[in-house]
Coordinates of C-alpha atoms and ligand atoms in Angstrom, one line a residue:
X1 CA -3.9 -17.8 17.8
X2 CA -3.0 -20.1 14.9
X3 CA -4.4 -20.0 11.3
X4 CA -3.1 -22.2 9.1
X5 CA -2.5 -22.0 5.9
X6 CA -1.9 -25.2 5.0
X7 CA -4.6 -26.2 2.0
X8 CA -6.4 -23.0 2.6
X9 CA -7.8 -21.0 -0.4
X10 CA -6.4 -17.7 -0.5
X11 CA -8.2 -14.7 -2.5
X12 CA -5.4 -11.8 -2.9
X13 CA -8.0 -9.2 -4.2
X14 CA -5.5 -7.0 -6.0
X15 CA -3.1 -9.6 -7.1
X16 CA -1.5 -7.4 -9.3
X17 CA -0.4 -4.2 -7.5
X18 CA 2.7 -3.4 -5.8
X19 CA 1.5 -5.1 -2.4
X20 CA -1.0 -7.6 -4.2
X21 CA 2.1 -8.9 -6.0
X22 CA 4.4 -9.2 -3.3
X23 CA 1.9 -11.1 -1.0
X24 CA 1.5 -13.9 -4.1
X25 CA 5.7 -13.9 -4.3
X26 CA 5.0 -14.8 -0.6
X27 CA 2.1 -16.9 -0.3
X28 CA 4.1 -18.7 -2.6
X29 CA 6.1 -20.1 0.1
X30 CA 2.9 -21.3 2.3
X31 CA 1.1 -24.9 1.6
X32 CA -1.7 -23.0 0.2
X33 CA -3.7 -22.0 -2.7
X34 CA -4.0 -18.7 -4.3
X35 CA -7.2 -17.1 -6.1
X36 CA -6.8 -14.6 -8.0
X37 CA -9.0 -13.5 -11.2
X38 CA -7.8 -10.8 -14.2
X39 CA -9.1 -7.1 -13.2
X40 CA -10.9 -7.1 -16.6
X41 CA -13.6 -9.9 -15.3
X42 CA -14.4 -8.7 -11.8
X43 CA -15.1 -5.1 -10.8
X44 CA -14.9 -4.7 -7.5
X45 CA -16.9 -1.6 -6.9
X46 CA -19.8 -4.2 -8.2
X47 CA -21.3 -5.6 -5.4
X48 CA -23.5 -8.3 -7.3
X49 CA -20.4 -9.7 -8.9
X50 CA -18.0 -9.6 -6.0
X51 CA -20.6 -11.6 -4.4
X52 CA -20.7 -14.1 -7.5
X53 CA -16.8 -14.3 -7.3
X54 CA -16.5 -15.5 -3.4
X55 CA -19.9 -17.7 -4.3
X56 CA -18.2 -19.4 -6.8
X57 CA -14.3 -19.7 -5.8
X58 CA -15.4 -20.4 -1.8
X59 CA -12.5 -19.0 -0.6
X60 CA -11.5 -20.0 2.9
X61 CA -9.8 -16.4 3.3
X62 CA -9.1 -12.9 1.8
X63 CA -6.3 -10.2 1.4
X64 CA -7.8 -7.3 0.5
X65 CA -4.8 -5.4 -1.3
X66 CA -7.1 -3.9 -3.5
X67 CA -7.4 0.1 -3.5
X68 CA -7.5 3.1 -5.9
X69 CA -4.0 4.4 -4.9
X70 CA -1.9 6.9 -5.7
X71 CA 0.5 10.0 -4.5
X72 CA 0.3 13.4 -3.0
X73 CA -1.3 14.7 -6.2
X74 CA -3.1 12.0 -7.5
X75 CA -5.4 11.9 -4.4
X76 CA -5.8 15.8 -3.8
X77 CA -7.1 15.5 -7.9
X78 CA -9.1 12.7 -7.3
X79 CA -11.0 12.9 -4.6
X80 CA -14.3 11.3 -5.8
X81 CA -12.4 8.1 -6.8
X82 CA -10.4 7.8 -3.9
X83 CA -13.2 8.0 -1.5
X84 CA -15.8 6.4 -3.7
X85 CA -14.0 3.8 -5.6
X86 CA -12.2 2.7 -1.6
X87 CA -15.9 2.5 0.5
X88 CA -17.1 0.5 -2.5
X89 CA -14.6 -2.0 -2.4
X90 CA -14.0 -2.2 1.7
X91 CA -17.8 -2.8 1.5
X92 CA -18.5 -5.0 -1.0
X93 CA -15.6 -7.3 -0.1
X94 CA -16.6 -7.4 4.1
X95 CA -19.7 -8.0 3.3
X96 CA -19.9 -10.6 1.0
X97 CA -17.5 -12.3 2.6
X98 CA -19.4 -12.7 5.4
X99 CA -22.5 -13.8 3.6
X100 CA -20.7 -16.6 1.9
X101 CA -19.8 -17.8 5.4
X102 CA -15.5 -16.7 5.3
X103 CA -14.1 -16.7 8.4
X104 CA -10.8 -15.2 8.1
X105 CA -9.8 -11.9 6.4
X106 CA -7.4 -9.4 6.5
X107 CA -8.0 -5.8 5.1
X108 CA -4.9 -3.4 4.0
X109 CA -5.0 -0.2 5.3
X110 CA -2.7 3.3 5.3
X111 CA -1.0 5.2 7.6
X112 CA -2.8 8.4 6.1
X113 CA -5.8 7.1 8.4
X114 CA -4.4 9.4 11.5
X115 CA -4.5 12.8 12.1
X116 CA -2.2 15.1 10.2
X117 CA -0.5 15.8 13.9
X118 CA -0.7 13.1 15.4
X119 CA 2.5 12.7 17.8
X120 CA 5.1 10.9 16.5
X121 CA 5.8 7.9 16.5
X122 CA 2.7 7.1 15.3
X123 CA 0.8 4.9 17.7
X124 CA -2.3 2.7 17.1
X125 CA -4.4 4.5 19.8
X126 CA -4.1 8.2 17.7
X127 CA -6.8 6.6 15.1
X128 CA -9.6 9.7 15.2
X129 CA -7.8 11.7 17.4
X130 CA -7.6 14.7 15.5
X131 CA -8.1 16.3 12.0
X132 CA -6.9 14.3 8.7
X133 CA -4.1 15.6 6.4
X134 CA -6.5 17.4 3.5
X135 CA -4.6 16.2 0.3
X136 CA -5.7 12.6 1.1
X137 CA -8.7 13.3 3.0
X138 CA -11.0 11.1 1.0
X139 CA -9.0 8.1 0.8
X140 CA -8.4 8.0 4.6
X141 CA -12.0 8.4 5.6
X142 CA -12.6 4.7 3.5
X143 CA -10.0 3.3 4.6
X144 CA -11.4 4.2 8.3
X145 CA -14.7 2.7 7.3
X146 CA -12.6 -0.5 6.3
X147 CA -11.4 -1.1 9.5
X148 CA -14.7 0.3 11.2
X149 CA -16.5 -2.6 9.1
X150 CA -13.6 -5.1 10.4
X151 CA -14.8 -4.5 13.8
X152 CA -18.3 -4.4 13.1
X153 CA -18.4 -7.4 11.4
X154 CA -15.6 -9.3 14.7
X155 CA -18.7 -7.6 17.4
X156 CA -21.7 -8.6 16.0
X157 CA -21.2 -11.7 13.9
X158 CA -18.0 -12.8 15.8
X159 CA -16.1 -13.0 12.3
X160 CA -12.1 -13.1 12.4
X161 CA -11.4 -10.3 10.7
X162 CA -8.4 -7.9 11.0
X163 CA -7.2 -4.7 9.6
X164 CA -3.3 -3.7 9.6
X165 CA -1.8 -0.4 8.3
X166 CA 0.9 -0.4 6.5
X167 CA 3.4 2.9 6.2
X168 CA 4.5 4.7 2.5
X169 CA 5.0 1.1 0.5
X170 CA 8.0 1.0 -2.9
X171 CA 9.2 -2.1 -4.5
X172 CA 9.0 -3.7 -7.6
X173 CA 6.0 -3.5 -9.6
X174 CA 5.7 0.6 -8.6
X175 CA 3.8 2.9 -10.4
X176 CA 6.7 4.9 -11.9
X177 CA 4.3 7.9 -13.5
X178 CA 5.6 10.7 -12.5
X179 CA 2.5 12.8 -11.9
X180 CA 0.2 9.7 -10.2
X181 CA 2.8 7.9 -8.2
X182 CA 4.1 8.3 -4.8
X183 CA 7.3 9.7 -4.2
X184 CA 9.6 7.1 -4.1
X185 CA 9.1 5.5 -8.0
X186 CA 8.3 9.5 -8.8
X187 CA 12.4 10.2 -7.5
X188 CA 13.3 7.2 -9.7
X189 CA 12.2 7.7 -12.4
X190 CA 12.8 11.2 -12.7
X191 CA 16.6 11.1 -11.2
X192 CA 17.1 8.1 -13.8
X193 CA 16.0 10.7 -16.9
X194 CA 18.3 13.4 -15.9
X195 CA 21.1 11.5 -15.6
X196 CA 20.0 10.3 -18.9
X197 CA 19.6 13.7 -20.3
X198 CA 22.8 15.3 -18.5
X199 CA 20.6 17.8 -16.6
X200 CA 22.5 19.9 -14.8
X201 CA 19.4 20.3 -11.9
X202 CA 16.6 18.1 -11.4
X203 CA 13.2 19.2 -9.4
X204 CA 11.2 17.5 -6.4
X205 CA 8.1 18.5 -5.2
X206 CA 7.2 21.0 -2.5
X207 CA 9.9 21.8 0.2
X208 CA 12.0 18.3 0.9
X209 CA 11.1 18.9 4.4
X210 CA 8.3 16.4 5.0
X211 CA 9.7 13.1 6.5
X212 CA 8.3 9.5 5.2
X213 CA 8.6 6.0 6.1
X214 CA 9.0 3.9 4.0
X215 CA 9.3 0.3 3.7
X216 CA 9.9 -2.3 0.5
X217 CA 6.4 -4.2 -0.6
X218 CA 7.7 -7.5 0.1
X219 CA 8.6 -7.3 3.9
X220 CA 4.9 -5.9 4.2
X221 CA 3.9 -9.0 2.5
X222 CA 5.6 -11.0 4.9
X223 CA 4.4 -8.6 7.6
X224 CA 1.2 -9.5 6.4
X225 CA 1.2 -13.1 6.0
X226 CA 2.7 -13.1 9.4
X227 CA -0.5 -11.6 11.2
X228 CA -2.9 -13.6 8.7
X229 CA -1.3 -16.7 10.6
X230 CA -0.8 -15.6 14.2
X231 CA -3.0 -12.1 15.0
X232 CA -6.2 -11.7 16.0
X233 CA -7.9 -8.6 17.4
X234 CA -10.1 -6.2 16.9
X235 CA -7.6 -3.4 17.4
X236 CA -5.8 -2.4 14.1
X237 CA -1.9 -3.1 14.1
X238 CA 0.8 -0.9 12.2
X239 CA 3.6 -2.3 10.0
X240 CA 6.8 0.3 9.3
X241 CA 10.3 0.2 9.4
X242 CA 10.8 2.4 11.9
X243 CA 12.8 5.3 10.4
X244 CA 11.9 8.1 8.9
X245 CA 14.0 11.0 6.2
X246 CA 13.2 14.2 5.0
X247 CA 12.3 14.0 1.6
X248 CA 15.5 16.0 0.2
X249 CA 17.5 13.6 1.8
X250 CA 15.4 10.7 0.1
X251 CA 16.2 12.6 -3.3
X252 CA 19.8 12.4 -2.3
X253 CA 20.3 9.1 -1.5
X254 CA 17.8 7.5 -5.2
X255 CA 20.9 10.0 -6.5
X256 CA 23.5 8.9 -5.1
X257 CA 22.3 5.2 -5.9
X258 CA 21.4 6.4 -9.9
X259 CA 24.9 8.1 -9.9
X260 CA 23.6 11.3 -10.8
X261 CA 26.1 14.2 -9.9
X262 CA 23.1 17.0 -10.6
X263 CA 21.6 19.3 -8.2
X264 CA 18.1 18.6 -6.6
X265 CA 16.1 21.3 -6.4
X266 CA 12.8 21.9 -4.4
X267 CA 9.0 23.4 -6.1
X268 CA 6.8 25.2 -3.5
X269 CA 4.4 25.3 -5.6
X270 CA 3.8 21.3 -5.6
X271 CA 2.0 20.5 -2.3
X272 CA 3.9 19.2 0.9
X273 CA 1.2 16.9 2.3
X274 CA 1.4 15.8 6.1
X275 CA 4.6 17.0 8.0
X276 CA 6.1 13.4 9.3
X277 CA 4.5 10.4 9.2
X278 CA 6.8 7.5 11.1
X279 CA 4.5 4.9 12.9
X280 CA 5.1 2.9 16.1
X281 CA 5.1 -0.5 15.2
X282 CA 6.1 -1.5 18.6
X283 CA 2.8 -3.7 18.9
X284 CA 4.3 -5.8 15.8
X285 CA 7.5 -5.6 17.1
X286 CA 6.7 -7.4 20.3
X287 CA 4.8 -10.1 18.3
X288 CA 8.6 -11.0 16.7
X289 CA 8.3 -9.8 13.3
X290 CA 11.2 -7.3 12.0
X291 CA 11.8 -6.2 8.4
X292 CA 14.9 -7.4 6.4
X293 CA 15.0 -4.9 3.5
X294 CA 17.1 -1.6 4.6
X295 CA 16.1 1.4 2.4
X296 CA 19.5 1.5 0.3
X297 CA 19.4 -2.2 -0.8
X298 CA 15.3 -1.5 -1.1
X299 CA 16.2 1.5 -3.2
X300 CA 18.8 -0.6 -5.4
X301 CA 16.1 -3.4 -5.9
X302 CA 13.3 -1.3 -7.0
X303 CA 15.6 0.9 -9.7
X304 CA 17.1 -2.6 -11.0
X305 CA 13.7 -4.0 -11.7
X306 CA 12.4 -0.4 -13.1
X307 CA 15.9 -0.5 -15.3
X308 CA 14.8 -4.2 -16.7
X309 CA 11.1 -3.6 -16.4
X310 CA 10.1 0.0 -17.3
X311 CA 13.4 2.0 -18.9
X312 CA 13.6 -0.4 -21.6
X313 CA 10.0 0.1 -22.8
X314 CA 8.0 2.8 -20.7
X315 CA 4.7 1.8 -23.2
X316 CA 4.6 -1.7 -21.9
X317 CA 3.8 -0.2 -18.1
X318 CA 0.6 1.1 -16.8
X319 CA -1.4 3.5 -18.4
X320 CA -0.4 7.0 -16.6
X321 CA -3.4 8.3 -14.9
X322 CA -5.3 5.0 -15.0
X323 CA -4.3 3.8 -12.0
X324 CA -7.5 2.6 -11.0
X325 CA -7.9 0.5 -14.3
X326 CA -4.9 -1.1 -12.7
X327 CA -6.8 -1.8 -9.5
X328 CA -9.9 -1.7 -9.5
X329 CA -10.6 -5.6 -10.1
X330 CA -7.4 -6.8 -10.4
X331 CA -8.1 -9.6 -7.6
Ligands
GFB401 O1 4.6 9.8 -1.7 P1 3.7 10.9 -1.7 O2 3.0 11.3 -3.0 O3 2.6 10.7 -0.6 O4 4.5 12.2 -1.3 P2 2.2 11.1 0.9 C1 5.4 12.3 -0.2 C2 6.2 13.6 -0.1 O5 7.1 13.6 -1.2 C3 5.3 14.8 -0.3 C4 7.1 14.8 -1.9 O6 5.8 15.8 0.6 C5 5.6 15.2 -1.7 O7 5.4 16.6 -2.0 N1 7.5 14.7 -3.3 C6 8.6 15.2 -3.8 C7 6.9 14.0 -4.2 N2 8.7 14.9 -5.1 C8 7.7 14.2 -5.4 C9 7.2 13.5 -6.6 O8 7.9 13.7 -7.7 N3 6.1 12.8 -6.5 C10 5.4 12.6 -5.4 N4 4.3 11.8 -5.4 N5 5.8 13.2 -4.2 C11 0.3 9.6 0.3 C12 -1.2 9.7 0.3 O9 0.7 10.7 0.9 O10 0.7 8.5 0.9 C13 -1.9 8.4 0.0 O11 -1.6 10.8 -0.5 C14 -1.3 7.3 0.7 O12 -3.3 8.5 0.3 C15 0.2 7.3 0.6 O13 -1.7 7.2 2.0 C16 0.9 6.2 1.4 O14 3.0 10.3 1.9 O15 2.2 12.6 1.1

């Protein structure tokens, strides 16, 4: 399977988050053209004006990158949004895309989609094998119903749509807040102000025992651009690194990157979420794609552009718990 790009017009619903960004850096690189409109004039929970927006701009495809996101603490605090504001968009998105006749569409998923112990690595067959991690419960369940839609819409209307699910995402253009973000801007940020402040201990969240993937937003974007082109299937497809840390090892290594000589201290009293979470990405693997970015250099990029980007003015960032003002829309 070939799509190509070539003259195509692209809607990146989300243009403006972390992987929203990276996939225009990328797309930039394609013969194509990119839509993308300010958050403030489309709201994507709206159905009636997503509808208007593909009506009008006739896009050929659509990234949906678009998603109330946030950490461990945002989602267990937030369930209503998470779940809500996620179905709405998935929905309104799939569906009118497929009214207004587009053929080709890829939908972002998350690695929180399988079961809390699932076996590791994580393989695309565990989907809805077993119980979901709680602390992200609702946001899993609409990102299920995403790719649920995805096949609905391949089996009885023959559309090419495709869902792929990315692992634990960092790079620049992060949410650095340190109570919504996930945990590798959070360690950043936080490691950067007690160096600044000479602490002589900094904390981390629950025990440091949990292991994460992780993998830098712009070989996703490439990940993703590379199955927009070349896969399609109705059977969902993970994208990861393929290595995993404990999270206290994590802390260690932003340290040792920040140059802060401090100790790093744990807080059982913050939640752990899911015990491991490394996917098999095998499937992707055999298709020839492989990421570029290793975790240190990823780790140096991200706290250069937060040093350039945020620590010279923290005001000129994203509000701190509106993450979905920053989301919701911003196609
Ligand atoms: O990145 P994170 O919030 O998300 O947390 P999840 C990962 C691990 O890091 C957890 C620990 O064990 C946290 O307790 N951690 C330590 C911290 N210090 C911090 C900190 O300062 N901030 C944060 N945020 N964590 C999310 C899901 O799960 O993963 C989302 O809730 C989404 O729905 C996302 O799927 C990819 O990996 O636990």
């Amino acid at each position: 399977m070939h799509f190509d790009l070539t003259g195509k017009r692209i809607w990146v619903a989300g243009h403006t988050g972390l992987v929203g960004s990276a996939l225009v850096r990328r797309l930039a690189h394609e013969n194509c053209i990119i839509l993308a409109t300010p958050r403030a004039q489309l709201d994507l929970r709206q159905q009636s004006a997503v509808d208007a927006f593909i009506r009008d701009t006739r896009p050929d495809a659509i990234i949906i990158a678009a998603a109330t996101v946030g950490g461990i603490l945002a989602n267990q605090t937030r369930p209503a949004e998470f779940l809500a504001d996620n179905l709405l968009i998935a929905a309104n998105i799939i569906t009118s895309a497929h009214a207004n006749g587009v053929d080709r569409l890829l939908f972002l998923d998350s690695s929180c989609i399988y079961p809390r112990l699932a076996a590791q690595p994580i393989s695309e067959e565990a989907l809805l094998t077993g119980p979901l991690e709680p602390s992200n419960e609702g946001y899993a369940i609409a990102k299920i119903a995403g790719i649920k839609l995805v096949q609905a819409f391949r089996a009885q209307y023959g559309r090419d749509y495709i869902s792929a699910m990315p692992t634990n995402l960092y790079g620049p253009g992060d949410n650095f807040d340190p109570v919504s973000s996930h945990v590798l801007p959070a360690l950043i940020r936080k490691i950067h102000e007690a160096k600044l402040a000479s602490a002589p201990s900094t904390p981390i969240w629950g025990s440091g025992a949990p292991r994460r993937e992780f993998l830098h937003a712009d070989d996703c974007a490439d990940a993703l651009v590379f199955l927009f082109k070349t896969y399609s299937s109705r059977d969902p497809i993970n994208i990861g690194s393929g290595h995993d840390l404990p999270i206290i090892e994590l802390a260690h290594r932003i340290a040792d990157i920040i140059g802060y000589t401090g100790a790093i201290l744990t807080d059982p009293t913050k939640p752990d979420g899911t015990p491991r979470k490394l996917l098999d990405s095998s499937r992707l693997r055999a298709l020839g794609w492989s990421p570029r970015i290793d975790l240190e250099t990823g780790i140096a990029l991200t706290y250069r552009w937060f040093l350039d980007n945020f620590a010279a003015d923290p005001h000129a960032m994203r509000p701190a718990h509106d993450i979905q003002q920053n989301l919701i829309g911003s196609a």
